[in-house]
Amino acid sequence: NAGVTQTPKFQVLKTGQSMTLQCAQDMNHEYMSWYRQDPGMGLRLIHYSVGAGITDQGEVPNGYNVSRSTTEDFPLRLLSAAPSQTSVYFCASSYVGGGRSMSYSPLHFGNGTRLTVT
Amino acid sequence: GDSVTQMEGPVTLSEEAFLTINCTYTATGYPSLFWYVQYPGEGLQLLLKATKADDKGSNKGFEATYRKETTSFHLEKGSVQVSDSAVYFCALSSSGSARQLTFGSGTQLTVLP
C-alpha cells in the first residue's frame, strides 16, 4: 500500500517557467489537498478537492492551478514560477464522510516536493 | 480567524527527560485539536487528537488534554527517546472534520543520547 506518492522529490525552476507537481493516492480517498510549508509559518492550504471534478481554493491559492479528473490524482500546476513560490509542497488525502468516525479520518501526507525558484 | 500558536523552538533534551510543547489556539465554536509529527524527510503523521473539551488524546507515550478554559492543547511525554526527534505541529479544525486544518508553526525537537 503506497499511500500518498508525490513526484518529483526535488525541483529547481527559473523564474517564469512552468511545471506540474504530481500527487497520487491509492486509498480511494475522496478528499485531496495541497499545502506549502515555509519556515516559521507552519503549513498553509493552497487548494483542495472533495471529489473528482470538484476543486476549491484554500488560504494561499494565487499562482497555482489544480484539477481533479480522477479520484487518485490531484496535480498542482505552477504556470509562471516566482521566487516567492520556493517552498516545500505537501499533498494530503483523507476520507470525506460516511458517519461520525469517518468525519475524523486523519489526513495522510506524502513525503513532499522541495521546490526552488531562482 | 482561526490561529494556532506554538512555543518557539528548537527544543533540545537529553534522553529520558520530560517534554512539554505548549500550544494555544484561537477559534470560533468548538474546534477539534490535533498534534502532527514530521520525521526527517517525511510527510506529517497524525500523532493524537481530541474532539471536545476535557478530552485527552494519547499515542506512543505522548498525551495532550483539550483545555477550553485556557484554549490550550499542550503536548507532553514523560520520558523522551532519541527516536522522538522530529518537528511537532499543533493544528485545529473548526469545520467539524479533520481535513480543513489550521497549523501552528511547528516545534523542532532534538533528543540527545
Short mmCIF file of C-alpha atoms in Angstrom, two decimals, chain A residues 36-100:
data_model
loop_
_atom_site.label_atom_id
_atom_site.label_comp_id
_atom_site.label_asym_id
_atom_site.label_seq_id
_atom_site.Cartn_x
_atom_site.Cartn_y
_atom_site.Cartn_z
CA ARG A 36 3.02 24.60 1.29
CA GLN A 37 5.43 24.59 4.22
CA ASP A 38 7.58 27.64 4.87
CA PRO A 39 9.98 28.20 7.79
CA GLY A 40 8.26 29.67 10.83
CA MET A 41 4.83 29.58 9.18
CA GLY A 42 3.66 26.01 9.50
CA LEU A 43 1.59 24.59 6.65
CA ARG A 44 -0.81 26.68 4.61
CA LEU A 45 -3.58 25.26 2.44
CA ILE A 46 -3.31 26.08 -1.28
CA HIS A 47 -6.18 24.15 -2.95
CA TYR A 48 -8.33 21.19 -2.10
CA SER A 49 -10.81 18.80 -3.68
CA VAL A 50 -13.66 16.75 -2.21
CA GLY A 51 -14.02 14.52 -5.25
CA ALA A 52 -13.37 14.14 -8.96
CA GLY A 53 -14.39 17.27 -10.84
CA ILE A 54 -14.61 19.42 -7.68
CA THR A 55 -11.88 21.80 -6.52
CA ASP A 56 -11.78 24.85 -4.28
CA GLN A 57 -9.31 27.44 -3.06
CA GLY A 58 -7.54 27.40 0.27
CA GLU A 59 -5.69 30.12 2.13
CA VAL A 60 -2.95 30.85 -0.47
CA PRO A 61 -4.22 29.88 -3.97
CA ASN A 62 -2.67 32.65 -6.08
CA GLY A 63 -0.17 31.42 -8.67
CA TYR A 64 -1.39 27.81 -8.52
CA ASN A 65 -3.93 25.80 -10.50
CA VAL A 66 -5.38 22.37 -9.79
CA SER A 67 -7.70 19.88 -11.45
CA ARG A 68 -9.17 16.57 -10.33
CA SER A 69 -10.10 14.32 -13.23
CA THR A 70 -9.77 11.06 -11.27
CA THR A 71 -10.11 10.05 -7.62
CA GLU A 72 -6.45 9.02 -7.49
CA ASP A 73 -4.64 12.06 -8.91
CA PHE A 74 -4.50 15.72 -7.88
CA PRO A 75 -1.74 17.62 -9.75
CA LEU A 76 -0.65 21.13 -8.78
CA ARG A 77 0.37 23.46 -11.60
CA LEU A 78 2.61 26.49 -11.43
CA LEU A 79 2.03 28.42 -14.66
CA SER A 80 4.77 31.06 -14.17
CA ALA A 81 7.04 30.30 -11.24
CA ALA A 82 8.18 33.11 -8.93
CA PRO A 83 10.87 33.10 -6.20
CA SER A 84 8.08 33.54 -3.61
CA GLN A 85 6.94 30.02 -4.53
CA THR A 86 10.17 28.50 -3.21
CA SER A 87 8.84 26.11 -0.58
CA VAL A 88 8.21 22.52 0.36
CA TYR A 89 4.90 21.27 -1.03
CA PHE A 90 2.84 18.52 0.57
CA CYS A 91 -0.11 16.66 -0.83
CA ALA A 92 -2.57 15.11 1.64
CA SER A 93 -5.70 12.97 1.38
CA SER A 94 -8.45 11.55 3.56
CA TYR A 95 -11.97 10.17 3.54
CA VAL A 96 -14.77 12.73 3.31
CA GLY A 97 -17.69 11.34 5.25
CA GLY A 98 -19.67 8.20 5.91
CA GLY A 99 -20.50 8.55 9.57
CA ARG A 100 -19.02 10.12 12.66
#
